[in-house]
Amino acid sequence: MTDLAHSLMDFSLPKIMAVLNVTPDSFSDGGRFYTGNLQPDLSLVLSRVEGMLSEGAHLIDIGGESTRPGAEPVSPEEELSRVLPVVEAIVSRFDVPVSVDTSTPVVISESARAGAAMINDVRALRRPGALGAAAASGLPVCLMHMLGEPQQMQRNPEYGDITTEIKAFLLERVAACEVAGIPRSRVILDPGFGFGKTLQHNLSLFRSLPELVGLGFPVLAGLSRKSLVGTILDKPVEDRMVGSVAFGLLAVQRGVKILRVHDVSATADALKILRAVEG
Ligand code: 7PJ
């Protein structure tokens, strides 16, 4: 592991993972770095990253594939052409760990070569070749639970006992990682809020976060601006910041170590209050 990947696995304090979507079509911030070209505008991306760092981000999560419900898949070439220049630009400019939100083997390998510090996979390395690419990278991995694929995942998702099923799924992926040569010390788990889950599913899962934390791995939660926040509040995506921060704070109180967020400054303030109160 690189020094950055190593420091990334220190969870003495909770961490803020800032979402940087370099997609033309993500649900809350898609297209913001596109100025009419096929590639994201790197100077816009770098100034956004600079802002995120000054607001308190500990890592930057770069995503080149939209996984919002109903999103169409992108080709590996397209994804690579969105993500790689951004990883290279951030790594050469800032001393911050970069995580890459991808399921695609070539994106995993090339991002690692370009200096990424972590692989964040919403498909938990289930794509053919992904486990091998992640193992060869030597980087920490975040394994997330998703039921089905983004195109159909919100069509009537069903579970028996959701917590039991998600724990079993994640532990099976941990075992697959170990077989592939990714040690448990490099694994982060994520229940995957909103990925093939109704509001009731998301809330049961949230209540069982301590149980997931009890498995002994650092847990990451992505709740920011998601439709569960919107449904509870009856608010559109641009009005979900306070609800997202509230969810984030409650998640950290339940043992979550990494919050994947869009609103870095507000999240950082909330975590500072928590820390002050806890002493
Ligand atoms: C998540 C993610 C999440 C992890 C996205 C969105 C959709 N990666 N990538 N966990 N969500 N690990 O931001 O709403 O919850 S993309």
CSV table of N, CA, C and O in Angstrom, one decimal, residues 51-134:
chain,number,residue,atom,x,y,z
A,51,GLY,N,-11.7,23.3,-3.2
A,51,GLY,CA,-12.8,23.7,-2.3
A,51,GLY,C,-13.2,22.6,-1.3
A,51,GLY,O,-13.3,22.9,-0.1
A,52,MET,N,-13.3,21.4,-1.8
A,52,MET,CA,-13.7,20.3,-0.9
A,52,MET,C,-12.6,20.1,0.2
A,52,MET,O,-12.9,19.8,1.3
A,53,LEU,N,-11.3,20.2,-0.2
A,53,LEU,CA,-10.3,20.0,0.8
A,53,LEU,C,-10.3,21.1,1.8
A,53,LEU,O,-10.2,20.8,3.0
A,54,SER,N,-10.5,22.3,1.4
A,54,SER,CA,-10.6,23.4,2.4
A,54,SER,C,-11.8,23.3,3.3
A,54,SER,O,-11.8,23.7,4.4
A,55,GLU,N,-12.8,22.6,2.8
A,55,GLU,CA,-14.0,22.4,3.6
A,55,GLU,C,-13.9,21.2,4.6
A,55,GLU,O,-14.7,21.0,5.5
A,56,GLY,N,-12.9,20.4,4.4
A,56,GLY,CA,-12.6,19.3,5.4
A,56,GLY,C,-12.7,17.9,4.8
A,56,GLY,O,-12.9,17.0,5.6
A,57,ALA,N,-12.7,17.7,3.5
A,57,ALA,CA,-12.7,16.4,3.0
A,57,ALA,C,-11.4,15.6,3.3
A,57,ALA,O,-10.4,16.2,3.2
A,58,HIS,N,-11.6,14.3,3.6
A,58,HIS,CA,-10.4,13.5,3.9
A,58,HIS,C,-10.0,12.6,2.7
A,58,HIS,O,-8.9,12.2,2.5
A,59,LEU,N,-11.0,12.3,1.9
A,59,LEU,CA,-10.7,11.6,0.6
A,59,LEU,C,-11.7,12.0,-0.4
A,59,LEU,O,-12.8,12.5,-0.1
A,60,ILE,N,-11.3,11.9,-1.7
A,60,ILE,CA,-12.2,12.3,-2.8
A,60,ILE,C,-12.5,11.0,-3.6
A,60,ILE,O,-11.7,10.2,-4.0
A,61,ASP,N,-13.9,10.8,-3.8
A,61,ASP,CA,-14.4,9.7,-4.5
A,61,ASP,C,-14.8,10.0,-5.9
A,61,ASP,O,-15.8,10.8,-6.1
A,62,ILE,N,-14.0,9.5,-6.9
A,62,ILE,CA,-14.3,9.9,-8.3
A,62,ILE,C,-15.1,8.8,-8.9
A,62,ILE,O,-14.8,7.6,-8.9
A,63,GLY,N,-16.2,9.2,-9.5
A,63,GLY,CA,-17.1,8.3,-10.2
A,63,GLY,C,-17.4,8.7,-11.6
A,63,GLY,O,-17.7,9.8,-11.9
A,64,GLY,N,-17.2,7.7,-12.5
A,64,GLY,CA,-17.4,8.0,-13.9
A,64,GLY,C,-18.6,7.2,-14.5
A,64,GLY,O,-18.8,7.2,-15.7
A,65,GLU,N,-19.3,6.5,-13.6
A,65,GLU,CA,-20.5,5.7,-14.1
A,65,GLU,C,-21.6,6.1,-13.2
A,65,GLU,O,-21.6,6.0,-12.0
A,66,SER,N,-22.7,6.6,-13.8
A,66,SER,CA,-23.8,7.0,-13.0
A,66,SER,C,-24.5,5.7,-12.5
A,66,SER,O,-24.8,4.8,-13.4
A,67,THR,N,-24.8,5.6,-11.2
A,67,THR,CA,-25.5,4.4,-10.7
A,67,THR,C,-26.9,4.7,-10.1
A,67,THR,O,-27.4,4.0,-9.4
A,68,ARG,N,-27.3,5.9,-10.5
A,68,ARG,CA,-28.7,6.3,-10.0
A,68,ARG,C,-29.7,5.3,-10.6
A,68,ARG,O,-29.4,4.7,-11.7
A,69,PRO,N,-30.8,5.2,-9.9
A,69,PRO,CA,-31.8,4.2,-10.5
A,69,PRO,C,-32.2,4.5,-11.9
A,69,PRO,O,-32.4,5.6,-12.3
A,70,GLY,N,-32.1,3.4,-12.7
A,70,GLY,CA,-32.5,3.6,-14.1
A,70,GLY,C,-31.4,4.0,-15.1
A,70,GLY,O,-31.5,4.0,-16.3
A,71,ALA,N,-30.2,4.3,-14.5
A,71,ALA,CA,-29.1,4.8,-15.3
A,71,ALA,C,-28.6,3.7,-16.3
A,71,ALA,O,-28.6,2.5,-16.0
A,72,GLU,N,-28.2,4.1,-17.5
A,72,GLU,CA,-27.7,3.2,-18.5
A,72,GLU,C,-26.3,2.9,-18.3
A,72,GLU,O,-25.5,3.8,-17.8
A,73,PRO,N,-25.8,1.7,-18.5
A,73,PRO,CA,-24.4,1.4,-18.3
A,73,PRO,C,-23.5,2.1,-19.3
A,73,PRO,O,-24.0,2.5,-20.4
A,74,VAL,N,-22.2,2.4,-18.9
A,74,VAL,CA,-21.3,3.0,-19.9
A,74,VAL,C,-20.2,2.0,-20.3
A,74,VAL,O,-20.0,1.0,-19.5
A,75,SER,N,-19.6,2.2,-21.4
A,75,SER,CA,-18.5,1.2,-21.8
A,75,SER,C,-17.3,1.5,-21.0
A,75,SER,O,-17.1,2.6,-20.5
A,76,PRO,N,-16.4,0.4,-20.8
A,76,PRO,CA,-15.2,0.6,-20.1
A,76,PRO,C,-14.3,1.7,-20.6
A,76,PRO,O,-13.7,2.5,-19.9
A,77,GLU,N,-14.3,1.9,-22.0
A,77,GLU,CA,-13.5,2.9,-22.6
A,77,GLU,C,-14.0,4.3,-22.2
A,77,GLU,O,-13.2,5.2,-21.9
A,78,GLU,N,-15.3,4.5,-22.3
A,78,GLU,CA,-15.9,5.7,-21.9
A,78,GLU,C,-15.7,6.1,-20.4
A,78,GLU,O,-15.3,7.2,-20.1
A,79,GLU,N,-15.8,5.1,-19.6
A,79,GLU,CA,-15.6,5.3,-18.1
A,79,GLU,C,-14.2,5.7,-17.9
A,79,GLU,O,-13.9,6.6,-17.1
A,80,LEU,N,-13.3,4.9,-18.5
A,80,LEU,CA,-11.8,5.2,-18.3
A,80,LEU,C,-11.5,6.6,-18.8
A,80,LEU,O,-10.7,7.3,-18.1
A,81,SER,N,-12.1,7.0,-19.9
A,81,SER,CA,-11.7,8.4,-20.4
A,81,SER,C,-12.3,9.5,-19.6
A,81,SER,O,-11.8,10.6,-19.5
A,82,ARG,N,-13.3,9.2,-18.8
A,82,ARG,CA,-13.8,10.2,-17.8
A,82,ARG,C,-13.0,10.2,-16.6
A,82,ARG,O,-12.7,11.3,-16.1
A,83,VAL,N,-12.6,9.0,-16.1
A,83,VAL,CA,-12.0,8.9,-14.7
A,83,VAL,C,-10.5,9.2,-14.7
A,83,VAL,O,-10.0,9.9,-13.9
A,84,LEU,N,-9.8,8.5,-15.6
A,84,LEU,CA,-8.3,8.5,-15.5
A,84,LEU,C,-7.7,9.9,-15.5
A,84,LEU,O,-6.9,10.2,-14.7
A,85,PRO,N,-8.1,10.8,-16.5
A,85,PRO,CA,-7.5,12.1,-16.5
A,85,PRO,C,-7.7,12.9,-15.1
A,85,PRO,O,-6.9,13.6,-14.7
A,86,VAL,N,-8.9,12.6,-14.5
A,86,VAL,CA,-9.2,13.2,-13.3
A,86,VAL,C,-8.4,12.7,-12.1
A,86,VAL,O,-7.8,13.5,-11.3
A,87,VAL,N,-8.2,11.4,-12.1
A,87,VAL,CA,-7.3,10.8,-11.0
A,87,VAL,C,-5.9,11.4,-11.2
A,87,VAL,O,-5.3,11.8,-10.2
A,88,GLU,N,-5.4,11.3,-12.4
A,88,GLU,CA,-4.0,11.8,-12.6
A,88,GLU,C,-3.9,13.3,-12.2
A,88,GLU,O,-2.9,13.7,-11.5
A,89,ALA,N,-4.9,14.1,-12.6
A,89,ALA,CA,-4.8,15.5,-12.3
A,89,ALA,C,-4.8,15.8,-10.8
A,89,ALA,O,-4.0,16.5,-10.2
A,90,ILE,N,-5.7,15.1,-10.0
A,90,ILE,CA,-5.8,15.3,-8.6
A,90,ILE,C,-4.6,14.8,-7.9
A,90,ILE,O,-4.0,15.5,-7.0
A,91,VAL,N,-4.1,13.6,-8.3
A,91,VAL,CA,-3.0,13.0,-7.6
A,91,VAL,C,-1.7,13.9,-7.8
A,91,VAL,O,-0.9,14.0,-6.9
A,92,SER,N,-1.6,14.5,-9.0
A,92,SER,CA,-0.4,15.3,-9.2
A,92,SER,C,-0.5,16.6,-8.5
A,92,SER,O,0.5,17.3,-8.3
A,93,ARG,N,-1.7,17.1,-8.2
A,93,ARG,CA,-1.8,18.4,-7.6
A,93,ARG,C,-2.0,18.4,-6.1
A,93,ARG,O,-1.5,19.4,-5.4
A,94,PHE,N,-2.7,17.4,-5.6
A,94,PHE,CA,-3.0,17.5,-4.1
A,94,PHE,C,-2.5,16.2,-3.4
A,94,PHE,O,-2.5,15.1,-4.0
A,95,ASP,N,-2.2,16.4,-2.1
A,95,ASP,CA,-1.8,15.3,-1.3
A,95,ASP,C,-3.0,14.7,-0.6
A,95,ASP,O,-3.1,14.8,0.6
A,96,VAL,N,-4.0,14.1,-1.3
A,96,VAL,CA,-5.2,13.6,-0.7
A,96,VAL,C,-5.4,12.2,-1.3
A,96,VAL,O,-5.2,12.0,-2.5
A,97,PRO,N,-5.9,11.3,-0.5
A,97,PRO,CA,-6.2,10.0,-1.1
A,97,PRO,C,-7.4,10.1,-2.0
A,97,PRO,O,-8.4,10.7,-1.7
A,98,VAL,N,-7.3,9.4,-3.1
A,98,VAL,CA,-8.3,9.4,-4.1
A,98,VAL,C,-8.9,8.0,-4.2
A,98,VAL,O,-8.2,7.0,-4.3
A,99,SER,N,-10.2,7.9,-4.1
A,99,SER,CA,-10.9,6.7,-4.2
A,99,SER,C,-11.6,6.7,-5.6
A,99,SER,O,-12.1,7.7,-6.0
A,100,VAL,N,-11.7,5.5,-6.2
A,100,VAL,CA,-12.4,5.5,-7.5
A,100,VAL,C,-13.6,4.6,-7.4
A,100,VAL,O,-13.5,3.4,-7.0
A,101,ASP,N,-14.7,5.2,-7.7
A,101,ASP,CA,-16.0,4.5,-7.6
A,101,ASP,C,-16.2,3.8,-8.9
A,101,ASP,O,-16.7,4.3,-9.9
A,102,THR,N,-15.8,2.5,-9.0
A,102,THR,CA,-15.9,1.7,-10.2
A,102,THR,C,-16.1,0.3,-10.0
A,102,THR,O,-15.7,-0.3,-8.9
A,103,SER,N,-16.6,-0.4,-11.0
A,103,SER,CA,-16.8,-1.9,-11.0
A,103,SER,C,-16.0,-2.5,-12.1
A,103,SER,O,-16.0,-3.7,-12.3
A,104,THR,N,-15.3,-1.7,-12.9
A,104,THR,CA,-14.7,-2.1,-14.1
A,104,THR,C,-13.2,-2.4,-14.0
A,104,THR,O,-12.4,-1.5,-13.6
A,105,PRO,N,-12.8,-3.7,-14.3
A,105,PRO,CA,-11.4,-4.1,-14.1
A,105,PRO,C,-10.4,-3.1,-14.7
A,105,PRO,O,-9.4,-2.8,-13.9
A,106,VAL,N,-10.5,-2.7,-15.9
A,106,VAL,CA,-9.5,-1.8,-16.5
A,106,VAL,C,-9.4,-0.5,-15.8
A,106,VAL,O,-8.4,0.1,-15.6
A,107,VAL,N,-10.6,0.0,-15.3
A,107,VAL,CA,-10.6,1.3,-14.5
A,107,VAL,C,-9.9,1.1,-13.2
A,107,VAL,O,-9.2,2.0,-12.7
A,108,ILE,N,-10.1,-0.1,-12.6
A,108,ILE,CA,-9.4,-0.4,-11.3
A,108,ILE,C,-7.9,-0.4,-11.5
A,108,ILE,O,-7.2,0.3,-10.8
A,109,SER,N,-7.4,-1.1,-12.5
A,109,SER,CA,-6.0,-1.3,-12.7
A,109,SER,C,-5.4,0.1,-13.1
A,109,SER,O,-4.3,0.5,-12.6
A,110,GLU,N,-6.0,0.8,-14.1
A,110,GLU,CA,-5.4,2.0,-14.5
A,110,GLU,C,-5.4,3.1,-13.5
A,110,GLU,O,-4.5,3.9,-13.4
A,111,SER,N,-6.5,3.1,-12.7
A,111,SER,CA,-6.6,4.2,-11.6
A,111,SER,C,-5.5,3.9,-10.6
A,111,SER,O,-4.9,4.8,-10.1
A,112,ALA,N,-5.3,2.6,-10.3
A,112,ALA,CA,-4.2,2.3,-9.3
A,112,ALA,C,-2.9,2.7,-9.8
A,112,ALA,O,-2.1,3.3,-9.1
A,113,ARG,N,-2.6,2.4,-11.1
A,113,ARG,CA,-1.4,2.8,-11.7
A,113,ARG,C,-1.2,4.3,-11.6
A,113,ARG,O,-0.1,4.8,-11.5
A,114,ALA,N,-2.3,5.1,-11.8
A,114,ALA,CA,-2.2,6.5,-11.8
A,114,ALA,C,-2.1,7.1,-10.4
A,114,ALA,O,-2.0,8.3,-10.2
A,115,GLY,N,-2.2,6.3,-9.3
A,115,GLY,CA,-2.0,6.8,-8.0
A,115,GLY,C,-3.2,6.8,-7.1
A,115,GLY,O,-3.2,7.4,-6.0
A,116,ALA,N,-4.3,6.2,-7.5
A,116,ALA,CA,-5.5,6.1,-6.6
A,116,ALA,C,-5.1,5.4,-5.3
A,116,ALA,O,-4.2,4.6,-5.3
A,117,ALA,N,-5.9,5.7,-4.3
A,117,ALA,CA,-5.5,5.1,-3.0
A,117,ALA,C,-6.6,4.1,-2.5
A,117,ALA,O,-6.4,3.4,-1.5
A,118,MET,N,-7.7,4.0,-3.2
A,118,MET,CA,-8.7,3.1,-2.8
A,118,MET,C,-9.7,2.8,-3.9
A,118,MET,O,-9.9,3.6,-4.8
A,119,ILE,N,-10.3,1.5,-3.9
A,119,ILE,CA,-11.3,1.2,-4.9
A,119,ILE,C,-12.6,1.0,-4.2
A,119,ILE,O,-12.7,0.3,-3.2
A,120,ASN,N,-13.6,1.7,-4.7
A,120,ASN,CA,-14.9,1.8,-4.1
A,120,ASN,C,-15.9,1.1,-5.1
A,120,ASN,O,-16.2,1.8,-6.1
A,121,ASP,N,-16.4,-0.1,-4.8
A,121,ASP,CA,-17.2,-0.8,-5.8
A,121,ASP,C,-18.6,-1.1,-5.4
A,121,ASP,O,-18.8,-1.9,-4.5
A,122,VAL,N,-19.6,-0.4,-6.0
A,122,VAL,CA,-21.0,-0.6,-5.6
A,122,VAL,C,-21.4,-2.1,-6.0
A,122,VAL,O,-22.4,-2.5,-5.5
A,123,ARG,N,-20.6,-2.8,-6.8
A,123,ARG,CA,-20.9,-4.2,-7.1
A,123,ARG,C,-20.0,-5.2,-6.3
A,123,ARG,O,-20.0,-6.4,-6.6
A,124,ALA,N,-19.3,-4.6,-5.3
A,124,ALA,CA,-18.5,-5.5,-4.4
A,124,ALA,C,-17.6,-6.4,-5.2
A,124,ALA,O,-17.4,-7.6,-4.8
A,125,LEU,N,-17.0,-6.0,-6.3
A,125,LEU,CA,-16.0,-6.7,-7.1
A,125,LEU,C,-16.6,-8.0,-7.7
A,125,LEU,O,-15.9,-9.0,-7.8
A,126,ARG,N,-17.8,-7.9,-8.1
A,126,ARG,CA,-18.5,-9.1,-8.7
A,126,ARG,C,-18.3,-9.2,-10.2
A,126,ARG,O,-18.6,-10.2,-10.8
A,127,ARG,N,-17.9,-8.1,-10.9
A,127,ARG,CA,-17.7,-8.2,-12.3
A,127,ARG,C,-16.5,-9.1,-12.6
A,127,ARG,O,-15.5,-9.0,-11.9
A,128,PRO,N,-16.6,-9.9,-13.7
A,128,PRO,CA,-15.5,-10.7,-14.0
A,128,PRO,C,-14.2,-9.9,-14.2
A,128,PRO,O,-14.2,-8.9,-14.8
A,129,GLY,N,-13.2,-10.4,-13.4
A,129,GLY,CA,-11.9,-9.7,-13.5
A,129,GLY,C,-11.7,-8.6,-12.5
A,129,GLY,O,-10.5,-8.1,-12.2
A,130,ALA,N,-12.7,-8.2,-11.8
A,130,ALA,CA,-12.6,-7.1,-10.8
A,130,ALA,C,-11.8,-7.5,-9.6
A,130,ALA,O,-11.0,-6.7,-9.1
A,131,LEU,N,-12.1,-8.7,-9.1
A,131,LEU,CA,-11.4,-9.1,-7.9
A,131,LEU,C,-9.9,-9.2,-8.1
A,131,LEU,O,-9.1,-8.7,-7.3
A,132,GLY,N,-9.5,-9.8,-9.3
A,132,GLY,CA,-8.1,-9.9,-9.6
A,132,GLY,C,-7.5,-8.5,-9.8
A,132,GLY,O,-6.3,-8.3,-9.3
A,133,ALA,N,-8.2,-7.6,-10.5
A,133,ALA,CA,-7.6,-6.3,-10.7
A,133,ALA,C,-7.4,-5.6,-9.3
A,133,ALA,O,-6.4,-4.9,-9.1
A,134,ALA,N,-8.4,-5.7,-8.4
A,134,ALA,CA,-8.3,-5.1,-7.1
A,134,ALA,C,-7.2,-5.7,-6.3
A,134,ALA,O,-6.4,-5.0,-5.6
